[in-house]
Coordinates of C-alpha atoms and ligand atoms in Angstrom, one line a residue:
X27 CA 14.9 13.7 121.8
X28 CA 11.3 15.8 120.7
X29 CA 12.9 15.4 117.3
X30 CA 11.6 11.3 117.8
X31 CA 8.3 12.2 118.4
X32 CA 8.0 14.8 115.9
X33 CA 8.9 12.8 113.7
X34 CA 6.8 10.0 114.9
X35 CA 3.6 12.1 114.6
X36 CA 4.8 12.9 111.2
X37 CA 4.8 9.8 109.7
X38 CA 1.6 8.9 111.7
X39 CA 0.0 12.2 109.8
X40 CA 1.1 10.8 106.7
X41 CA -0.8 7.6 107.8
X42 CA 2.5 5.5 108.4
X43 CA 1.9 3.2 111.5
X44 CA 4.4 3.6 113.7
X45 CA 5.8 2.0 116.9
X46 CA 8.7 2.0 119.5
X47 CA 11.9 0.3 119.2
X48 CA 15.1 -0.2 121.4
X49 CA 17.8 2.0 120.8
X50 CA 21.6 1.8 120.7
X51 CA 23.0 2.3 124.4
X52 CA 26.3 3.4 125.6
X53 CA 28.2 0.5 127.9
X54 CA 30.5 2.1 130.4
X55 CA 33.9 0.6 130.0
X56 CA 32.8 -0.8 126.2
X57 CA 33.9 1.0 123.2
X58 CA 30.6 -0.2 121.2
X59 CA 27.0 1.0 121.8
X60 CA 24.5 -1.7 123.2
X61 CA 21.2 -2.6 123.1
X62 CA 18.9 -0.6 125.6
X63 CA 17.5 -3.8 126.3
X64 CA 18.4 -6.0 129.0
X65 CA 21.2 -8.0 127.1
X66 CA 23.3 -4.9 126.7
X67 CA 26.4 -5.5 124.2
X68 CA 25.2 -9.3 123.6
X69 CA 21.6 -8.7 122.1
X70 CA 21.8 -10.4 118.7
X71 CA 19.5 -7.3 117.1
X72 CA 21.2 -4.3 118.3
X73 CA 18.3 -1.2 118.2
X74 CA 16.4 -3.0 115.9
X75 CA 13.6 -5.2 118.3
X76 CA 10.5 -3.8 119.3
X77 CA 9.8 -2.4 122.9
X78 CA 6.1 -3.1 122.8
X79 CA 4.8 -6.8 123.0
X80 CA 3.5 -7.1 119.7
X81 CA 5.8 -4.9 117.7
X82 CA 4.9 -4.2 114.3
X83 CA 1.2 -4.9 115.2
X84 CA 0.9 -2.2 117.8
X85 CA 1.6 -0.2 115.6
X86 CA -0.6 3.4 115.5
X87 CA -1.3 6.5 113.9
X88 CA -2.8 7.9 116.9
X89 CA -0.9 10.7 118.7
X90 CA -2.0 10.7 121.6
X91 CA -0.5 6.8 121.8
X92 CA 2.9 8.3 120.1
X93 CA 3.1 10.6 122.8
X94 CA 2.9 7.8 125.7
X95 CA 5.5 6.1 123.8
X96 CA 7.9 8.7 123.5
X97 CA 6.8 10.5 126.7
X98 CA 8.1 6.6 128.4
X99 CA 11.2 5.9 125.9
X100 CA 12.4 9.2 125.2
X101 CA 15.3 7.9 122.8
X102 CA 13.2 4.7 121.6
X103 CA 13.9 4.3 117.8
X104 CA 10.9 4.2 114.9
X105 CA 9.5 1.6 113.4
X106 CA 7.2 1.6 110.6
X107 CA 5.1 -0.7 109.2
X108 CA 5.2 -1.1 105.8
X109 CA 2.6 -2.1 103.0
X110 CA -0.1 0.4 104.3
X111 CA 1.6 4.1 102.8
X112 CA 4.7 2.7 101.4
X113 CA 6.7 -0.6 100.6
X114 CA 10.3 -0.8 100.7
X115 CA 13.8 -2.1 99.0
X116 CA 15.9 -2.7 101.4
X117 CA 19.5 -2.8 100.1
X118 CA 22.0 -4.4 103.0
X119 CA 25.0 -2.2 102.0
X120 CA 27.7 -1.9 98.8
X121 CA 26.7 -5.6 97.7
X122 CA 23.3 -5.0 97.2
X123 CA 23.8 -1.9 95.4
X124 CA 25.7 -3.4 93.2
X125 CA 23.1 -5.8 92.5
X126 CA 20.8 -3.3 92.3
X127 CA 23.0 -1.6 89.5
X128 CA 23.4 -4.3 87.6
X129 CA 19.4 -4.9 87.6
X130 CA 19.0 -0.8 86.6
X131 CA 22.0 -1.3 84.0
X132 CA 19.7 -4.2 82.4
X133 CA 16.4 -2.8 82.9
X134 CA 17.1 0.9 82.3
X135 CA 15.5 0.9 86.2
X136 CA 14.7 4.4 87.6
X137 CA 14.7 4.6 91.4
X138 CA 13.3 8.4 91.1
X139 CA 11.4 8.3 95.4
X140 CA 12.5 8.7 99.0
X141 CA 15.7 7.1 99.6
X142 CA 16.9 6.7 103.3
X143 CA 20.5 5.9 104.0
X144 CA 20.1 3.1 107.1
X145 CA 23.2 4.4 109.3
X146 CA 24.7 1.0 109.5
X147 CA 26.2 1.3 105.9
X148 CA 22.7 0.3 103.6
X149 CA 19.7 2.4 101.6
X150 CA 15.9 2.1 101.8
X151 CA 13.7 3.1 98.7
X152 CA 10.4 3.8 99.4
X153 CA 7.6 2.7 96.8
X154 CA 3.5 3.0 97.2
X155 CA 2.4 -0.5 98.2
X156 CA 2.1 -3.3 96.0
X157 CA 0.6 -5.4 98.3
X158 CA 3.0 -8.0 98.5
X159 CA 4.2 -9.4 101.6
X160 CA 8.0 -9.4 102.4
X161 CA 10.5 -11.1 100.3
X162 CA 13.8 -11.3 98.4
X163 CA 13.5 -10.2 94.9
X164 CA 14.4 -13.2 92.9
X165 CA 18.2 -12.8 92.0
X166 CA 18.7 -9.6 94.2
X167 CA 21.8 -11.0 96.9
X168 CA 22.1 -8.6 99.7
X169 CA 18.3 -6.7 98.7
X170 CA 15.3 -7.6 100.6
X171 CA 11.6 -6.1 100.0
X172 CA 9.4 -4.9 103.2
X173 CA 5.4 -5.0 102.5
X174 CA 2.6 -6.4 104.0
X175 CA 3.7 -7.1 107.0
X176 CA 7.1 -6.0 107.0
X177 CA 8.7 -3.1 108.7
X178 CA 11.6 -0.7 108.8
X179 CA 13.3 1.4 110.9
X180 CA 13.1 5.4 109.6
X181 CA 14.8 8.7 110.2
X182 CA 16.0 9.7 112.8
X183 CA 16.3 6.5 114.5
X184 CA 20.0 5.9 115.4
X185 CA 21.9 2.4 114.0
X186 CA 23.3 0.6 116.9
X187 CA 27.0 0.9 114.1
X188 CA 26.6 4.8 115.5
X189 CA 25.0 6.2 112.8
X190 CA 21.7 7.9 112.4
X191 CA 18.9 6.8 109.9
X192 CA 18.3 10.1 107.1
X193 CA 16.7 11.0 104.2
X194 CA 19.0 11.3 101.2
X195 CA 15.8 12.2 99.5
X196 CA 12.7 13.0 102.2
X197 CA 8.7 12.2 101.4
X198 CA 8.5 16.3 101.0
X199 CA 11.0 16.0 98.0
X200 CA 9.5 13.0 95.7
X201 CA 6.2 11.4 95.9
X202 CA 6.1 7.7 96.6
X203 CA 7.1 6.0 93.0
X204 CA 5.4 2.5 91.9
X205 CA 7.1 0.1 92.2
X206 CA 9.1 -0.3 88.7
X207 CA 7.9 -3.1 86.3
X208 CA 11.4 -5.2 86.4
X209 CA 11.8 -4.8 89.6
X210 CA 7.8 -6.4 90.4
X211 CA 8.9 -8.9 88.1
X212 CA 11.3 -10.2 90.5
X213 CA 8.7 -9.9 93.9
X214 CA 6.3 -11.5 92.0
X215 CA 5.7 -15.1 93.1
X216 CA 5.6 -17.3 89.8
X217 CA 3.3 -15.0 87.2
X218 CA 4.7 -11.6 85.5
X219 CA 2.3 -9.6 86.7
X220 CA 2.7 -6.2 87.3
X221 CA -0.9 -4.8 88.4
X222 CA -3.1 -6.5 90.7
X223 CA -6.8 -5.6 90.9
X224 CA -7.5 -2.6 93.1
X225 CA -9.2 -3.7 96.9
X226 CA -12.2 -1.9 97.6
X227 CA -11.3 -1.5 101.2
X228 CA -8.2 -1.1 102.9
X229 CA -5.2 -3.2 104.2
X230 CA -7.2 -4.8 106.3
X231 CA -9.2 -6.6 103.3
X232 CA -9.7 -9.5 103.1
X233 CA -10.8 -10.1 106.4
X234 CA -11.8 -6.3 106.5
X235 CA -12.5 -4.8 110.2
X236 CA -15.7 -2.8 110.8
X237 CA -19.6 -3.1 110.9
X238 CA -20.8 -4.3 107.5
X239 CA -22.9 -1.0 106.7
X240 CA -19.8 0.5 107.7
X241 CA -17.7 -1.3 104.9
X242 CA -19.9 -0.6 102.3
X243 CA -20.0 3.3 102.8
X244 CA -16.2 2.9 102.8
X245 CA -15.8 1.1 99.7
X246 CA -18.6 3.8 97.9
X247 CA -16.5 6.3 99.1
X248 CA -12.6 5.0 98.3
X249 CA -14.6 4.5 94.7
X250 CA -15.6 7.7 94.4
X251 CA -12.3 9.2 95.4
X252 CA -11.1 7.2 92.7
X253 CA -13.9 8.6 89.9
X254 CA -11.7 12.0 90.4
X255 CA -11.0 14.0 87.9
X256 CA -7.5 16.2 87.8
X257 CA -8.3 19.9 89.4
X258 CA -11.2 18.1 91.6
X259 CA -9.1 15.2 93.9
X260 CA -7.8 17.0 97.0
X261 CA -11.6 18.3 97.4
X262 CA -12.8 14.8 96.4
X263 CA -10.4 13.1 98.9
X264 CA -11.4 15.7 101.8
X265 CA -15.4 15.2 101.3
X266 CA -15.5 11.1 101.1
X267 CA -12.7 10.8 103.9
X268 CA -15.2 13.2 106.2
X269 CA -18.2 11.3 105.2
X270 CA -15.9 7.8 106.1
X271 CA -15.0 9.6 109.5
X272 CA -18.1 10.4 110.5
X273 CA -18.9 6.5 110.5
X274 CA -15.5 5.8 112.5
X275 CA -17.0 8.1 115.3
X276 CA -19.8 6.3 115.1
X277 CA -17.7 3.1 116.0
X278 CA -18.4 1.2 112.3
X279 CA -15.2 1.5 111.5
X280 CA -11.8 1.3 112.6
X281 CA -9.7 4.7 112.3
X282 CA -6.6 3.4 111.5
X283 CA -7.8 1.2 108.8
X284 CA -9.9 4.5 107.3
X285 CA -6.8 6.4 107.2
X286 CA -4.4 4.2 105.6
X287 CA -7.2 3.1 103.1
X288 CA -7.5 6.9 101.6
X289 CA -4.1 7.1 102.5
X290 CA -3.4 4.6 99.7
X291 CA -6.4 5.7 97.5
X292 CA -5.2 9.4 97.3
X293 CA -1.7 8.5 96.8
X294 CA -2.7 6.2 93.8
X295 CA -4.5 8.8 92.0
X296 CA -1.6 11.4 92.5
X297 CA -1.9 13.4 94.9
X298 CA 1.1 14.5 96.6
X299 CA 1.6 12.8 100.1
X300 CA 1.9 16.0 102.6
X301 CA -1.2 16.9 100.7
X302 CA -2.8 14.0 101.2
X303 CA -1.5 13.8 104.7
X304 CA -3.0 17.5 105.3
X305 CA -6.0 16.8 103.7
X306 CA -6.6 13.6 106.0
X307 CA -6.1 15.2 108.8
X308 CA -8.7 17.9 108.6
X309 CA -11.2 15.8 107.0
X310 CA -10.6 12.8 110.4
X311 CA -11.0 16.1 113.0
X312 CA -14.5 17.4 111.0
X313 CA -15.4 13.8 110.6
X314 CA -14.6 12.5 113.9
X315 CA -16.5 15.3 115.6
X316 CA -20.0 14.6 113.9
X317 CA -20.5 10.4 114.1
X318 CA -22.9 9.3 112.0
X319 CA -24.3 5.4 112.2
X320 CA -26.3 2.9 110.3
X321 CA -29.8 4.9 109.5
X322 CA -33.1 3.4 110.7
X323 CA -33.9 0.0 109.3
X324 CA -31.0 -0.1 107.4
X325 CA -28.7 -2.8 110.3
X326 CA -27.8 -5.7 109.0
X327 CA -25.7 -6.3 111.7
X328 CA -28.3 -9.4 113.7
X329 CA -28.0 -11.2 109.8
X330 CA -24.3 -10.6 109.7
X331 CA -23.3 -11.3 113.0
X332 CA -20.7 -14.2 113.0
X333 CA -20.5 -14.0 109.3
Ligands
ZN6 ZN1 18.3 -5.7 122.3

């Protein structure tokens, strides 16, 4: 079963939050595979409910959490949480492909990313995050989109029909796509846009985590990292994301929220995801090893206390 971890850390070192799930359980005397949860064959979400108490929101990139996890529920399925590294189109099996067809037919739509084949009969498309929450695109039967908020269940996680979650097309073979204009025009609530103005901190914005001084360093530095120019972004993502770690072992900022913010920084400016992943992890172990905090006279933090 190390092939769940391993894969859990994987997604984790791609910034992907990830947490356990129940798995599909052989029943003695019963021909179809359970729920390892208490209610067996009758569990109305087979292998699909989370086996921490606040599911999607424990989620964690830290490996030394993934570990506990695994090292507890050996066989416990992934789940991600979308809308920080990727969004998704869910498509629940031959119907909604064929809407999905129909849509690319129309729209000359190119679905060029990761594609993961669900094992119970349906497709996931991964995208970089638009920021939406989860919902149907408008006119899409049998399609559902996972963002903010959302989650999904990844390779190799097993489908409680038998089958195992895989790439059809893995995060080392396409980068993450945007999402495609027509099919934004559908997840969009009432207007037609397609771009939304960039955040200057992470998913956690607005309500963003961290010590105000904090903050701003991270903003400076996610702006910088955007300034970029081609030949100069994997070295400009590994020296702001070391300066940003430095502050996150000085307890300003939340490590999670620093990762998946360059995470999606890098990612929009091109950079290839195991690179980005790579990069993110060497600049968090040089970063996290020399904290830095606010400098001398410089703490706001007695103004902004409660603010
Ligand atoms: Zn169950």
């Amino acid at each position: 079963m190390s092939g769940l971890l391993d894969a859990a850390l994987d997604y984790a070192g791609r910034g992907i939050p990830v947490y356990p799930v129940h798995w599909p359980r052989p029943t003695p005397g019963v021909a179809i595979l359970g729920c390892s949860c208490r209610r067996g064959t009758a569990c109305d979400r087979p292998a699909k409910h989370p086996l921490v108490r606040h599911g999607l929101h424990d989620a964690t990139t830290k490996p030394a959490q993934l570990e506990r996890w695994w090292s507890r529920w050996p066989a416990a399925n992934l789940g991600l949480a979308t809308g920080v590294v990727f969004d998704a189109l869910d498509v629940d099996g031959p119907a909604g492909l064929a809407a999905l067809r129909k849509l690319a037919g129309a729209a000359s739509l190119r679905l060029p990313g990761p594609l993961v084949a669900t094992g119970g009969g349906g497709w996931h498309y991964w995208f970089r995050p638009t920021g939406l929450g989860n919902r149907p695109p408008r006119g899409l039967d049998h399609v559902d989109w996972r963002g903010r908020g959302g989650c999904v269940l990844a390779p190799p996680s097993r489908h409680a029909r038998g089958g195992h979650y895989r790439w059809l097309v893995s995060l080392d073979q396409a980068p993450l796509p945007g999402a495609p204009a027509a099919l934004r025009a559908l997840l969009d609530p009432d207007q037609p846009t397609t771009t939304r103005p960039a955040r200057p901190a992470g998913p956690g914005a607005p309500a963003a985590p961290g010590h105000p001084y904090g903050r701003t360093v991270l903003a400076a530095e996610l702006a910088a990292l955007g300034r970029a120019t081609p030949g100069h972004r994997n070295r400009t993502l590994n020296q702001t994301a070391f300066k940003v770690y430095r502050y996150v072992a000085g307890g300003l900022l939340d490590e999670e929220d620093v990762t998946a913010a360059f995470s999606e920084a890098a990612l929009a400016i091109g950079l290839e995801a195991a690179e980005v992943a790579r990069t993110l992890a060497s600049a968090r172990t040089a970063g996290l090893a020399n904290p830095r905090t606010v400098p001398a006279g410089l703490d706001p933090s007695s103004q902004e206390a409660g603010a």
